[in-house]
């Protein structure tokens, strides 16, 4: 047992991925439906008495948890392959159980739809996580502007529409920051509010546009999703719909980054190039070739050189790919600079990459990297979903064996990642329990 392994944060009793690095990848990786869209689309089922069928659902633990929360409220949930049918007419409760919601920050998405449908909601305050404090100020401020009285007590957010016969009232709302969750929460709430709502300085992420797509299919009147201003004209009721989740741009980006890190040619499909513009541009700046092929992209390795990277709200470089991209940059010749501007504590993977021999210094939210010829395999642990994905990327590129712990994070965002990487030649296996499938979480 090496010294590094002796003082590794890895709990040898928990499941891990064992990776023998330096293996070229070859072939095609399929991209699943987007986790950060599917979760909010599921929450939108509360807005209608009808049934919504959501196709291209990813099989992830977070999806299973959201399904259990919705079922506990009385929403009907039926799963068939990668399609789920959610029926809101049985909605009887407005206060999902703490035990379930505390496992899933995204359960806070329910406050807007519950207020819009029933005029009352009681959900746990999401609280912070490893990457930051994750406040929901903008969500609450917007709902209050629409007529909800909100109190926070004992970690619970209790909301109730006062006046206007218990119906939210449309209004003009300026977000202090383009929060994805706040934009989605207020857009959903506004669909059933009385009159016009105009949301300014909103998030423009593809997942916001995807939610608007579902809501419009349900009969909502929404304009401007994908721009900085969204207008919604409230309607009395929303009906059922049939909708498909967009491909997961963060999963696609992770695969492209893994290909670049192992200097492999790989086909990743499906991909919506516009959803990954900043990432594709940065990979090309690094020296990779990216070419469209069918519904996806093919990446080819080139002579890579260091770059500067700054995470930004969409259409800027996504914060969710900052950690995987840093793993790639550790073995790219020359200096690189990464600035994380979205979350206040999203550089925790630096320590784990240093354990593998990466040369990284940090100054506040800036990481300064000096490319090394090769990382060395080691026992490492991911501290959040994307940091764990970064450690997998590093393990694939490293010389020797890497054990990656933190799979409870990884399984929230990547379905059976090791099986899919094995299929394109990676020497990777899961030691310990297998990944729990949907609803088994
Ligand atoms: C969504 O989180 C995603 N999660 C995150 O993905 C993603 O990193 C994030 O958007 C940014 O793109 C889901 O969609 C389920 P935000 P969200 O509100 O909505 C600050 C992953 O790995 N802020 O846009 O919680 C906040 O502190 C996850 O898949 C306020 O200051 O993100 C943060 O610094 C991680 N006040 C920044 O905005 C507020 O009221 C972005 O937060 C709200 C947010």
PDB file of N, CA, C and O in Angstrom, residues 146 167-171 186-199 215-216 219-224 230-238:
ATOM      1  N   UNK A 146     -44.971  37.856  -6.718  1.00  0.00           N
ATOM      2  CA  UNK A 146     -46.184  37.349  -7.401  1.00  0.00           C
ATOM      3  C   UNK A 146     -47.326  37.119  -6.416  1.00  0.00           C
ATOM      4  O   UNK A 146     -48.384  36.610  -6.790  1.00  0.00           O
ATOM      5  N   UNK A 167     -54.632  32.915  -6.087  1.00  0.00           N
ATOM      6  CA  UNK A 167     -53.955  32.733  -7.383  1.00  0.00           C
ATOM      7  C   UNK A 167     -52.795  33.723  -7.501  1.00  0.00           C
ATOM      8  O   UNK A 167     -52.944  34.912  -7.176  1.00  0.00           O
ATOM      9  N   UNK A 168     -51.641  33.231  -7.915  1.00  0.00           N
ATOM     10  CA  UNK A 168     -50.478  34.106  -8.101  1.00  0.00           C
ATOM     11  C   UNK A 168     -50.819  35.196  -9.108  1.00  0.00           C
ATOM     12  O   UNK A 168     -51.629  34.999 -10.016  1.00  0.00           O
ATOM     13  N   UNK A 169     -50.172  36.351  -8.928  1.00  0.00           N
ATOM     14  CA  UNK A 169     -50.438  37.511  -9.776  1.00  0.00           C
ATOM     15  C   UNK A 169     -49.217  37.815 -10.640  1.00  0.00           C
ATOM     16  O   UNK A 169     -48.091  37.921 -10.118  1.00  0.00           O
ATOM     17  N   UNK A 170     -49.386  37.870 -11.947  1.00  0.00           N
ATOM     18  CA  UNK A 170     -48.256  38.168 -12.830  1.00  0.00           C
ATOM     19  C   UNK A 170     -47.668  39.534 -12.529  1.00  0.00           C
ATOM     20  O   UNK A 170     -48.376  40.429 -12.059  1.00  0.00           O
ATOM     21  N   UNK A 171     -46.361  39.692 -12.762  1.00  0.00           N
ATOM     22  CA  UNK A 171     -45.704  41.000 -12.550  1.00  0.00           C
ATOM     23  C   UNK A 171     -44.352  40.998 -13.244  1.00  0.00           C
ATOM     24  O   UNK A 171     -43.958  39.996 -13.846  1.00  0.00           O
ATOM     25  N   UNK A 186     -39.704  30.379 -11.397  1.00  0.00           N
ATOM     26  CA  UNK A 186     -40.624  31.499 -11.653  1.00  0.00           C
ATOM     27  C   UNK A 186     -41.361  31.323 -12.979  1.00  0.00           C
ATOM     28  O   UNK A 186     -42.521  31.699 -13.108  1.00  0.00           O
ATOM     29  N   UNK A 187     -40.710  30.701 -13.950  1.00  0.00           N
ATOM     30  CA  UNK A 187     -41.380  30.456 -15.235  1.00  0.00           C
ATOM     31  C   UNK A 187     -42.559  29.498 -15.005  1.00  0.00           C
ATOM     32  O   UNK A 187     -43.672  29.737 -15.476  1.00  0.00           O
ATOM     33  N   UNK A 188     -42.323  28.448 -14.233  1.00  0.00           N
ATOM     34  CA  UNK A 188     -43.399  27.481 -13.954  1.00  0.00           C
ATOM     35  C   UNK A 188     -44.524  28.156 -13.165  1.00  0.00           C
ATOM     36  O   UNK A 188     -45.701  28.032 -13.501  1.00  0.00           O
ATOM     37  N   UNK A 189     -44.159  28.939 -12.152  1.00  0.00           N
ATOM     38  CA  UNK A 189     -45.188  29.599 -11.332  1.00  0.00           C
ATOM     39  C   UNK A 189     -46.039  30.534 -12.177  1.00  0.00           C
ATOM     40  O   UNK A 189     -47.266  30.613 -12.036  1.00  0.00           O
ATOM     41  N   UNK A 190     -45.406  31.220 -13.123  1.00  0.00           N
ATOM     42  CA  UNK A 190     -46.100  32.252 -13.924  1.00  0.00           C
ATOM     43  C   UNK A 190     -47.081  31.655 -14.926  1.00  0.00           C
ATOM     44  O   UNK A 190     -48.024  32.331 -15.363  1.00  0.00           O
ATOM     45  N   UNK A 191     -46.909  30.369 -15.260  1.00  0.00           N
ATOM     46  CA  UNK A 191     -47.770  29.799 -16.314  1.00  0.00           C
ATOM     47  C   UNK A 191     -49.243  29.803 -15.897  1.00  0.00           C
ATOM     48  O   UNK A 191     -50.138  29.877 -16.742  1.00  0.00           O
ATOM     49  N   UNK A 192     -49.502  29.699 -14.588  1.00  0.00           N
ATOM     50  CA  UNK A 192     -50.902  29.643 -14.103  1.00  0.00           C
ATOM     51  C   UNK A 192     -51.280  30.915 -13.339  1.00  0.00           C
ATOM     52  O   UNK A 192     -52.363  30.999 -12.755  1.00  0.00           O
ATOM     53  N   UNK A 193     -50.361  31.896 -13.314  1.00  0.00           N
ATOM     54  CA  UNK A 193     -50.657  33.146 -12.587  1.00  0.00           C
ATOM     55  C   UNK A 193     -51.666  33.966 -13.384  1.00  0.00           C
ATOM     56  O   UNK A 193     -51.864  33.737 -14.588  1.00  0.00           O
ATOM     57  N   UNK A 194     -52.251  34.957 -12.725  1.00  0.00           N
ATOM     58  CA  UNK A 194     -53.197  35.837 -13.416  1.00  0.00           C
ATOM     59  C   UNK A 194     -52.407  36.926 -14.133  1.00  0.00           C
ATOM     60  O   UNK A 194     -51.554  37.579 -13.517  1.00  0.00           O
ATOM     61  N   UNK A 195     -52.633  37.097 -15.444  1.00  0.00           N
ATOM     62  CA  UNK A 195     -51.987  38.184 -16.163  1.00  0.00           C
ATOM     63  C   UNK A 195     -50.568  37.856 -16.632  1.00  0.00           C
ATOM     64  O   UNK A 195     -50.130  36.710 -16.624  1.00  0.00           O
ATOM     65  N   UNK A 196     -49.865  38.955 -16.988  1.00  0.00           N
ATOM     66  CA  UNK A 196     -48.539  38.845 -17.608  1.00  0.00           C
ATOM     67  C   UNK A 196     -47.422  38.834 -16.560  1.00  0.00           C
ATOM     68  O   UNK A 196     -47.488  39.595 -15.584  1.00  0.00           O
ATOM     69  N   UNK A 197     -46.431  37.983 -16.756  1.00  0.00           N
ATOM     70  CA  UNK A 197     -45.195  38.037 -15.963  1.00  0.00           C
ATOM     71  C   UNK A 197     -44.041  38.245 -16.933  1.00  0.00           C
ATOM     72  O   UNK A 197     -43.981  37.559 -17.959  1.00  0.00           O
ATOM     73  N   UNK A 198     -43.160  39.196 -16.615  1.00  0.00           N
ATOM     74  CA  UNK A 198     -41.943  39.382 -17.420  1.00  0.00           C
ATOM     75  C   UNK A 198     -40.742  39.178 -16.503  1.00  0.00           C
ATOM     76  O   UNK A 198     -40.602  39.846 -15.487  1.00  0.00           O
ATOM     77  N   UNK A 199     -39.919  38.196 -16.853  1.00  0.00           N
ATOM     78  CA  UNK A 199     -38.733  37.876 -16.054  1.00  0.00           C
ATOM     79  C   UNK A 199     -37.502  38.456 -16.755  1.00  0.00           C
ATOM     80  O   UNK A 199     -37.258  38.135 -17.924  1.00  0.00           O
ATOM     81  N   UNK A 215     -43.572  23.214 -21.252  1.00  0.00           N
ATOM     82  CA  UNK A 215     -44.691  24.032 -20.752  1.00  0.00           C
ATOM     83  C   UNK A 215     -45.566  24.528 -21.914  1.00  0.00           C
ATOM     84  O   UNK A 215     -46.795  24.517 -21.828  1.00  0.00           O
ATOM     85  N   UNK A 216     -44.934  24.905 -23.022  1.00  0.00           N
ATOM     86  CA  UNK A 216     -45.719  25.353 -24.186  1.00  0.00           C
ATOM     87  C   UNK A 216     -46.517  24.195 -24.763  1.00  0.00           C
ATOM     88  O   UNK A 216     -47.686  24.330 -25.134  1.00  0.00           O
ATOM     89  N   UNK A 219     -49.627  23.905 -23.065  1.00  0.00           N
ATOM     90  CA  UNK A 219     -50.591  24.984 -23.259  1.00  0.00           C
ATOM     91  C   UNK A 219     -50.184  26.309 -22.650  1.00  0.00           C
ATOM     92  O   UNK A 219     -50.937  27.279 -22.674  1.00  0.00           O
ATOM     93  N   UNK A 220     -48.975  26.372 -22.122  1.00  0.00           N
ATOM     94  CA  UNK A 220     -48.520  27.648 -21.531  1.00  0.00           C
ATOM     95  C   UNK A 220     -48.162  28.626 -22.635  1.00  0.00           C
ATOM     96  O   UNK A 220     -47.825  28.220 -23.761  1.00  0.00           O
ATOM     97  N   UNK A 221     -48.259  29.925 -22.298  1.00  0.00           N
ATOM     98  CA  UNK A 221     -47.945  30.963 -23.291  1.00  0.00           C
ATOM     99  C   UNK A 221     -46.664  31.679 -22.852  1.00  0.00           C
ATOM    100  O   UNK A 221     -46.672  32.500 -21.943  1.00  0.00           O
ATOM    101  N   UNK A 222     -45.539  31.256 -23.472  1.00  0.00           N
ATOM    102  CA  UNK A 222     -44.202  31.703 -23.051  1.00  0.00           C
ATOM    103  C   UNK A 222     -43.430  32.205 -24.264  1.00  0.00           C
ATOM    104  O   UNK A 222     -43.449  31.563 -25.319  1.00  0.00           O
ATOM    105  N   UNK A 223     -42.779  33.363 -24.116  1.00  0.00           N
ATOM    106  CA  UNK A 223     -41.915  33.890 -25.187  1.00  0.00           C
ATOM    107  C   UNK A 223     -40.559  34.293 -24.605  1.00  0.00           C
ATOM    108  O   UNK A 223     -40.506  34.814 -23.485  1.00  0.00           O
ATOM    109  N   UNK A 224     -39.504  34.042 -25.360  1.00  0.00           N
ATOM    110  CA  UNK A 224     -38.193  34.568 -24.992  1.00  0.00           C
ATOM    111  C   UNK A 224     -37.271  33.618 -24.273  1.00  0.00           C
ATOM    112  O   UNK A 224     -36.150  33.980 -23.926  1.00  0.00           O
ATOM    113  N   UNK A 230     -37.864  36.701 -20.381  1.00  0.00           N
ATOM    114  CA  UNK A 230     -38.921  35.732 -20.716  1.00  0.00           C
ATOM    115  C   UNK A 230     -40.262  36.333 -20.303  1.00  0.00           C
ATOM    116  O   UNK A 230     -40.389  36.841 -19.178  1.00  0.00           O
ATOM    117  N   UNK A 231     -41.240  36.294 -21.238  1.00  0.00           N
ATOM    118  CA  UNK A 231     -42.596  36.791 -20.931  1.00  0.00           C
ATOM    119  C   UNK A 231     -43.550  35.610 -20.895  1.00  0.00           C
ATOM    120  O   UNK A 231     -43.502  34.732 -21.767  1.00  0.00           O
ATOM    121  N   UNK A 232     -44.398  35.620 -19.867  1.00  0.00           N
ATOM    122  CA  UNK A 232     -45.366  34.514 -19.718  1.00  0.00           C
ATOM    123  C   UNK A 232     -46.748  35.121 -19.501  1.00  0.00           C
ATOM    124  O   UNK A 232     -46.913  35.987 -18.631  1.00  0.00           O
ATOM    125  N   UNK A 233     -47.732  34.690 -20.305  1.00  0.00           N
ATOM    126  CA  UNK A 233     -49.125  35.114 -20.073  1.00  0.00           C
ATOM    127  C   UNK A 233     -49.831  33.966 -19.362  1.00  0.00           C
ATOM    128  O   UNK A 233     -49.934  32.862 -19.922  1.00  0.00           O
ATOM    129  N   UNK A 234     -50.289  34.218 -18.143  1.00  0.00           N
ATOM    130  CA  UNK A 234     -50.892  33.135 -17.347  1.00  0.00           C
ATOM    131  C   UNK A 234     -52.157  32.588 -17.993  1.00  0.00           C
ATOM    132  O   UNK A 234     -52.895  33.320 -18.655  1.00  0.00           O
ATOM    133  N   UNK A 235     -52.383  31.302 -17.840  1.00  0.00           N
ATOM    134  CA  UNK A 235     -53.622  30.649 -18.314  1.00  0.00           C
ATOM    135  C   UNK A 235     -54.283  29.983 -17.103  1.00  0.00           C
ATOM    136  O   UNK A 235     -53.686  29.859 -16.039  1.00  0.00           O
ATOM    137  N   UNK A 236     -55.554  29.560 -17.319  1.00  0.00           N
ATOM    138  CA  UNK A 236     -56.298  28.975 -16.203  1.00  0.00           C
ATOM    139  C   UNK A 236     -55.806  27.555 -15.883  1.00  0.00           C
ATOM    140  O   UNK A 236     -55.726  27.133 -14.743  1.00  0.00           O
ATOM    141  N   UNK A 237     -55.505  26.821 -16.951  1.00  0.00           N
ATOM    142  CA  UNK A 237     -55.186  25.401 -16.738  1.00  0.00           C
ATOM    143  C   UNK A 237     -54.184  24.936 -17.798  1.00  0.00           C
ATOM    144  O   UNK A 237     -54.146  25.480 -18.899  1.00  0.00           O
ATOM    145  N   UNK A 238     -53.391  23.969 -17.469  1.00  0.00           N
ATOM    146  CA  UNK A 238     -52.474  23.348 -18.438  1.00  0.00           C
ATOM    147  C   UNK A 238     -52.921  21.918 -18.666  1.00  0.00           C
ATOM    148  O   UNK A 238     -53.434  21.261 -17.743  1.00  0.00           O
TER     149      UNK A 238
END
